[in-house]
């Protein structure tokens, strides 16, 4: 397959499903596998990243099935190394259904079926966390707290806090640069006291420190800009997706309005036709003793109806 979308569809087409895949069914589940930044950098710097990836592959295949794992990509372009895996939720076990009293029992088709509900059941998620922790134990990774009440942090809040942290780190480094610059100026004053060798060495050390601090500041500023750009891109994608939904809703509303207007026009024509036919079929209703013809009766106010002759 040339891309992940084709790989997902190929797996569904060749799985031997006996039921038609619905439009609203989940065809794939994406999984992110990683640890804390400190843990992952320790694994990477220790030359164990390939072994960690291999252990993740094995866990994914053992857990979700070898053929169901259609994609797994290592991401090294962000702060912490991590894997993005894509799994097609095809299962072969019996469908789990809650039995209700008096409910008619329907025969279920056996064989492979597409069921994200089965793969993502709460009990299964608990099992995944336990088995993944066991697979990652050799790398020093530990399972999260069981029953933790911690809440997921929204991306926007994470980006905001990271930017604030970068700004604080940059300010601290800039203060260090100023302090180093002051030390450098002090060293320059030593030239007049005859201790030239000591002054040159100290000056070179200060210059290296200042250069290193400036590089750190530059790297942090670049990381901050990348983070802000990623946040902006995420917001833009979200806004575009909402805008598409809004545009679609507007189009549906416009179609509905046109349909209502067309129906009203048809109803109005039918009413006029009924009135015309009634006038022809029952002329006596529209003739007065004086010989005048009744044109219209307006009964918007039943207490004071008006006649148009």
Short mmCIF file of C-alpha atoms in Angstrom, two decimals:
data_model
loop_
_atom_site.label_atom_id
_atom_site.label_comp_id
_atom_site.label_asym_id
_atom_site.label_seq_id
_atom_site.Cartn_x
_atom_site.Cartn_y
_atom_site.Cartn_z
CA UNK A 1 0.00 0.00 0.00
CA UNK A 2 1.27 3.50 -0.83
CA UNK A 3 -0.32 5.22 2.19
CA UNK A 4 -2.13 4.58 5.45
CA UNK A 5 -5.63 5.19 4.04
CA UNK A 6 -5.10 2.50 1.39
CA UNK A 7 -3.68 0.13 4.01
CA UNK A 8 -6.77 0.58 6.21
CA UNK A 9 -9.13 -0.09 3.31
CA UNK A 10 -7.07 -3.08 2.11
CA UNK A 11 -7.29 -4.68 5.56
CA UNK A 12 -11.09 -4.19 5.63
CA UNK A 13 -11.47 -5.56 2.08
CA UNK A 14 -9.41 -8.69 2.77
CA UNK A 15 -10.63 -9.48 6.32
CA UNK A 16 -13.55 -11.64 5.18
CA UNK A 17 -16.23 -9.47 6.79
CA UNK A 18 -19.78 -10.79 6.38
CA UNK A 19 -21.51 -7.54 7.28
CA UNK A 20 -21.50 -4.36 5.25
CA UNK A 21 -19.36 -1.61 6.78
CA UNK A 22 -21.57 1.32 7.82
CA UNK A 23 -20.70 4.91 6.99
CA UNK A 24 -20.59 5.83 10.68
CA UNK A 25 -18.39 2.90 11.73
CA UNK A 26 -14.90 3.51 13.06
CA UNK A 27 -12.47 2.02 10.54
CA UNK A 28 -9.21 2.73 12.36
CA UNK A 29 -7.86 3.62 15.79
CA UNK A 30 -4.69 5.68 16.25
CA UNK A 31 -2.45 4.96 19.23
CA UNK A 32 0.44 7.06 20.59
CA UNK A 33 3.16 5.13 22.43
CA UNK A 34 5.75 7.00 24.49
CA UNK A 35 7.00 7.81 27.98
CA UNK A 36 8.01 10.97 29.82
CA UNK A 37 10.58 13.19 28.14
CA UNK A 38 13.28 12.22 30.64
CA UNK A 39 12.61 8.49 30.25
CA UNK A 40 12.52 8.57 26.44
CA UNK A 41 15.71 10.66 26.18
CA UNK A 42 17.45 8.19 28.53
CA UNK A 43 16.40 5.33 26.22
CA UNK A 44 17.47 7.23 23.08
CA UNK A 45 20.80 8.46 24.49
CA UNK A 46 21.52 4.97 25.81
CA UNK A 47 21.27 3.50 22.31
CA UNK A 48 18.17 1.44 23.15
CA UNK A 49 15.64 3.21 20.94
CA UNK A 50 15.62 0.42 18.31
CA UNK A 51 15.01 -2.18 21.02
CA UNK A 52 12.19 -0.03 22.45
CA UNK A 53 10.59 0.22 18.98
CA UNK A 54 10.87 -3.56 18.53
CA UNK A 55 9.18 -4.17 21.90
CA UNK A 56 6.36 -1.79 20.88
CA UNK A 57 5.88 -3.62 17.56
CA UNK A 58 5.62 -6.94 19.39
CA UNK A 59 3.11 -5.56 21.90
CA UNK A 60 0.95 -4.02 19.15
CA UNK A 61 0.88 -7.26 17.12
CA UNK A 62 0.23 -9.46 20.16
CA UNK A 63 -2.51 -7.13 21.43
CA UNK A 64 -4.40 -6.16 18.26
CA UNK A 65 -3.31 -8.79 15.73
CA UNK A 66 -0.50 -8.71 13.20
CA UNK A 67 -2.74 -7.98 10.18
CA UNK A 68 -4.70 -5.31 12.05
CA UNK A 69 -1.56 -3.23 12.59
CA UNK A 70 -1.45 -1.32 9.28
CA UNK A 71 0.93 1.53 10.16
CA UNK A 72 3.50 2.50 12.78
CA UNK A 73 5.67 5.61 12.42
CA UNK A 74 8.46 6.93 14.65
CA UNK A 75 8.31 10.71 15.26
CA UNK A 76 11.59 12.40 16.21
CA UNK A 77 10.71 15.94 15.09
CA UNK A 78 9.23 16.92 18.46
CA UNK A 79 10.70 17.19 21.94
CA UNK A 80 10.02 13.58 22.97
CA UNK A 81 10.45 10.49 20.70
CA UNK A 82 7.13 8.68 20.19
CA UNK A 83 5.35 6.20 17.92
CA UNK A 84 2.07 6.74 16.05
CA UNK A 85 0.38 3.38 15.37
CA UNK A 86 -2.81 2.74 13.36
CA UNK A 87 -4.93 -0.33 14.09
CA UNK A 88 -8.01 -1.58 12.21
CA UNK A 89 -10.43 -2.87 14.91
CA UNK A 90 -11.30 -6.25 13.39
CA UNK A 91 -12.20 -8.90 15.97
CA UNK A 92 -13.31 -12.54 15.80
CA UNK A 93 -14.71 -13.08 19.30
CA UNK A 94 -18.40 -13.33 20.13
CA UNK A 95 -20.26 -10.05 20.26
CA UNK A 96 -20.63 -8.76 23.81
CA UNK A 97 -24.23 -7.75 24.48
CA UNK A 98 -26.01 -7.04 27.70
CA UNK A 99 -28.91 -9.42 28.20
CA UNK A 100 -32.25 -7.79 29.01
CA UNK A 101 -35.20 -9.60 30.52
CA UNK A 102 -37.75 -10.58 27.90
CA UNK A 103 -35.53 -9.53 25.02
CA UNK A 104 -35.78 -11.64 21.87
CA UNK A 105 -32.59 -13.52 21.08
CA UNK A 106 -31.26 -12.81 17.60
CA UNK A 107 -28.81 -15.06 15.84
CA UNK A 108 -25.47 -13.29 15.35
CA UNK A 109 -23.25 -13.92 12.35
CA UNK A 110 -19.95 -15.57 13.22
CA UNK A 111 -16.56 -14.72 11.76
CA UNK A 112 -14.46 -11.53 11.56
CA UNK A 113 -16.24 -8.24 12.18
CA UNK A 114 -15.31 -4.57 12.43
CA UNK A 115 -15.98 -3.44 16.00
CA UNK A 116 -14.21 -0.50 17.63
CA UNK A 117 -16.58 -0.86 20.61
CA UNK A 118 -15.14 -4.27 21.44
CA UNK A 119 -11.53 -3.10 21.07
CA UNK A 120 -12.07 0.05 23.16
CA UNK A 121 -14.15 -1.43 26.01
CA UNK A 122 -13.22 -0.09 29.45
CA UNK A 123 -12.02 -3.51 30.64
CA UNK A 124 -9.86 -3.85 27.52
CA UNK A 125 -8.28 -0.42 28.07
CA UNK A 126 -7.35 -1.50 31.60
CA UNK A 127 -5.77 -4.67 30.19
CA UNK A 128 -3.82 -2.68 27.58
CA UNK A 129 -2.29 -0.47 30.26
CA UNK A 130 -1.22 -3.48 32.33
CA UNK A 131 0.23 -5.49 29.43
CA UNK A 132 2.00 -2.44 27.97
CA UNK A 133 3.57 -1.67 31.35
CA UNK A 134 4.88 -5.27 31.49
CA UNK A 135 6.33 -4.95 27.95
CA UNK A 136 8.01 -1.62 28.80
CA UNK A 137 9.40 -2.66 32.21
CA UNK A 138 12.85 -3.61 30.76
CA UNK A 139 13.20 0.00 29.59
CA UNK A 140 12.44 1.51 33.00
CA UNK A 141 8.93 2.69 32.07
CA UNK A 142 6.21 2.27 34.69
CA UNK A 143 2.44 2.08 34.50
CA UNK A 144 0.37 5.14 35.39
CA UNK A 145 -1.54 5.26 38.66
CA UNK A 146 -4.51 2.85 38.65
CA UNK A 147 -7.78 4.75 39.14
CA UNK A 148 -6.07 8.13 38.80
CA UNK A 149 -8.43 11.12 38.78
CA UNK A 150 -6.01 13.17 36.65
CA UNK A 151 -7.66 14.85 33.68
CA UNK A 152 -6.32 15.15 30.15
CA UNK A 153 -4.84 18.54 29.43
CA UNK A 154 -6.10 20.27 26.31
CA UNK A 155 -3.50 20.96 23.62
CA UNK A 156 -4.16 24.69 23.75
CA UNK A 157 -3.46 24.81 27.50
CA UNK A 158 -0.35 22.65 27.09
CA UNK A 159 1.00 24.95 24.36
CA UNK A 160 0.25 28.02 26.47
CA UNK A 161 2.10 26.62 29.50
CA UNK A 162 5.04 25.51 27.35
CA UNK A 163 5.37 28.99 25.80
CA UNK A 164 5.32 30.56 29.29
CA UNK A 165 8.04 28.10 30.40
CA UNK A 166 10.17 28.91 27.35
CA UNK A 167 9.81 32.63 28.02
CA UNK A 168 10.91 32.12 31.65
CA UNK A 169 13.89 30.01 30.56
CA UNK A 170 14.91 32.60 27.95
CA UNK A 171 14.68 35.41 30.53
CA UNK A 172 16.85 33.39 32.94
CA UNK A 173 19.45 32.71 30.24
CA UNK A 174 19.50 36.37 29.25
CA UNK A 175 20.18 37.26 32.90
CA UNK A 176 23.06 34.75 32.87
CA UNK A 177 24.42 36.35 29.69
CA UNK A 178 24.35 39.79 31.36
CA UNK A 179 26.11 38.39 34.41
CA UNK A 180 28.74 36.74 32.21
CA UNK A 181 29.18 40.00 30.29
CA UNK A 182 29.77 41.85 33.55
CA UNK A 183 32.41 39.24 34.47
CA UNK A 184 34.03 39.70 31.08
CA UNK A 185 34.25 43.46 31.63
CA UNK A 186 35.87 42.82 35.00
CA UNK A 187 38.47 40.57 33.34
CA UNK A 188 39.26 43.29 30.79
CA UNK A 189 40.18 45.57 33.70
CA UNK A 190 42.89 43.05 34.70
CA UNK A 191 44.92 43.90 31.59
CA UNK A 192 46.05 47.08 33.26
CA UNK A 193 47.31 45.16 36.31
CA UNK A 194 49.88 43.08 34.36
CA UNK A 195 48.24 39.62 34.84
CA UNK A 196 47.83 39.13 31.08
CA UNK A 197 47.86 35.30 30.87
CA UNK A 198 45.21 34.91 33.57
CA UNK A 199 43.06 37.60 31.97
CA UNK A 200 43.23 35.99 28.51
CA UNK A 201 42.22 32.58 29.86
CA UNK A 202 39.32 33.95 31.89
CA UNK A 203 38.23 36.06 28.95
CA UNK A 204 38.18 33.05 26.60
CA UNK A 205 36.14 31.07 29.17
CA UNK A 206 33.62 33.90 29.50
CA UNK A 207 33.34 34.24 25.71
CA UNK A 208 32.62 30.51 25.39
CA UNK A 209 30.00 30.72 28.16
CA UNK A 210 28.32 33.73 26.54
CA UNK A 211 28.30 32.00 23.13
CA UNK A 212 26.81 28.85 24.65
CA UNK A 213 24.13 30.81 26.53
CA UNK A 214 23.24 32.76 23.38
CA UNK A 215 22.93 29.48 21.47
CA UNK A 216 20.60 28.10 24.14
CA UNK A 217 18.49 31.27 23.94
CA UNK A 218 18.35 30.98 20.15
CA UNK A 219 17.30 27.31 20.34
CA UNK A 220 14.60 28.06 22.93
CA UNK A 221 13.25 30.94 20.86
CA UNK A 222 13.11 28.68 17.78
CA UNK A 223 11.33 25.98 19.79
CA UNK A 224 8.89 28.56 21.15
CA UNK A 225 8.13 29.79 17.61
CA UNK A 226 7.62 26.21 16.37
CA UNK A 227 5.27 25.54 19.27
CA UNK A 228 3.28 28.71 18.59
CA UNK A 229 3.11 27.85 14.88
CA UNK A 230 1.91 24.31 15.71
CA UNK A 231 -0.73 25.76 18.03
CA UNK A 232 -1.80 28.23 15.35
CA UNK A 233 -1.95 25.44 12.76
CA UNK A 234 -4.04 23.28 15.11
CA UNK A 235 -6.49 26.13 15.77
CA UNK A 236 -6.70 26.84 12.03
CA UNK A 237 -7.49 23.19 11.26
CA UNK A 238 -10.12 23.17 13.99
CA UNK A 239 -11.61 26.41 12.69
CA UNK A 240 -11.66 25.06 9.12
CA UNK A 241 -13.41 21.87 10.23
CA UNK A 242 -16.03 23.91 12.10
CA UNK A 243 -16.40 26.23 9.11
CA UNK A 244 -17.09 23.25 6.85
CA UNK A 245 -19.80 22.08 9.24
CA UNK A 246 -21.25 25.59 9.38
CA UNK A 247 -21.23 25.90 5.57
CA UNK A 248 -22.90 22.50 5.24
CA UNK A 249 -25.56 23.49 7.79
CA UNK A 250 -26.19 26.76 5.94
CA UNK A 251 -26.58 24.85 2.65
CA UNK A 252 -29.03 22.43 4.28
CA UNK A 253 -30.99 25.36 5.74
CA UNK A 254 -31.12 27.11 2.35
CA UNK A 255 -32.38 23.93 0.68
CA UNK A 256 -34.99 23.51 3.42
CA UNK A 257 -36.14 27.13 2.96
CA UNK A 258 -36.45 26.65 -0.81
CA UNK A 259 -38.43 23.45 -0.29
CA UNK A 260 -40.78 25.21 2.15
CA UNK A 261 -41.24 28.11 -0.29
CA UNK A 262 -41.97 25.68 -3.11
CA UNK A 263 -44.49 23.81 -0.94
CA UNK A 264 -46.15 27.09 0.06
CA UNK A 265 -46.41 28.08 -3.59
CA UNK A 266 -47.97 24.71 -4.47
CA UNK A 267 -50.42 25.01 -1.56
CA UNK A 268 -51.36 28.54 -2.63
CA UNK A 269 -52.00 27.39 -6.21
CA UNK A 270 -54.09 24.49 -4.96
CA UNK A 271 -56.17 26.78 -2.76
CA UNK A 272 -56.83 29.10 -5.70
CA UNK A 273 -57.76 26.11 -7.87
CA UNK A 274 -60.11 24.80 -5.18
CA UNK A 275 -61.76 28.23 -4.92
CA UNK A 276 -62.16 28.44 -8.68
CA UNK A 277 -63.65 24.97 -8.91
CA UNK A 278 -66.01 25.65 -6.00
CA UNK A 279 -67.17 28.87 -7.68
CA UNK A 280 -67.95 26.94 -10.87
CA UNK A 281 -69.59 24.03 -9.08
CA UNK A 282 -71.66 26.12 -6.68
CA UNK A 283 -72.43 29.50 -8.35
CA UNK A 284 -75.42 30.07 -6.08
CA UNK A 285 -73.07 30.54 -3.16
CA UNK A 286 -71.47 33.54 -4.83
CA UNK A 287 -74.60 35.29 -6.17
CA UNK A 288 -76.59 37.89 -4.24
CA UNK A 289 -80.29 38.77 -4.69
CA UNK A 290 -79.27 42.04 -6.30
CA UNK A 291 -77.43 40.15 -9.03
CA UNK A 292 -73.99 41.17 -7.75
CA UNK A 293 -71.26 38.53 -7.47
CA UNK A 294 -69.46 37.80 -4.22
CA UNK A 295 -65.70 38.11 -4.81
CA UNK A 296 -64.20 37.25 -1.45
CA UNK A 297 -65.12 36.68 2.19
CA UNK A 298 -62.49 37.77 4.67
CA UNK A 299 -62.93 36.13 8.08
CA UNK A 300 -59.69 37.10 9.81
CA UNK A 301 -61.92 38.51 12.53
CA UNK A 302 -64.89 36.24 13.12
CA UNK A 303 -66.76 38.89 15.11
CA UNK A 304 -66.51 41.41 12.24
CA UNK A 305 -66.19 39.51 8.93
CA UNK A 306 -65.96 41.60 5.76
CA UNK A 307 -67.53 40.98 2.34
CA UNK A 308 -65.99 42.10 -0.95
CA UNK A 309 -68.65 42.56 -3.69
#
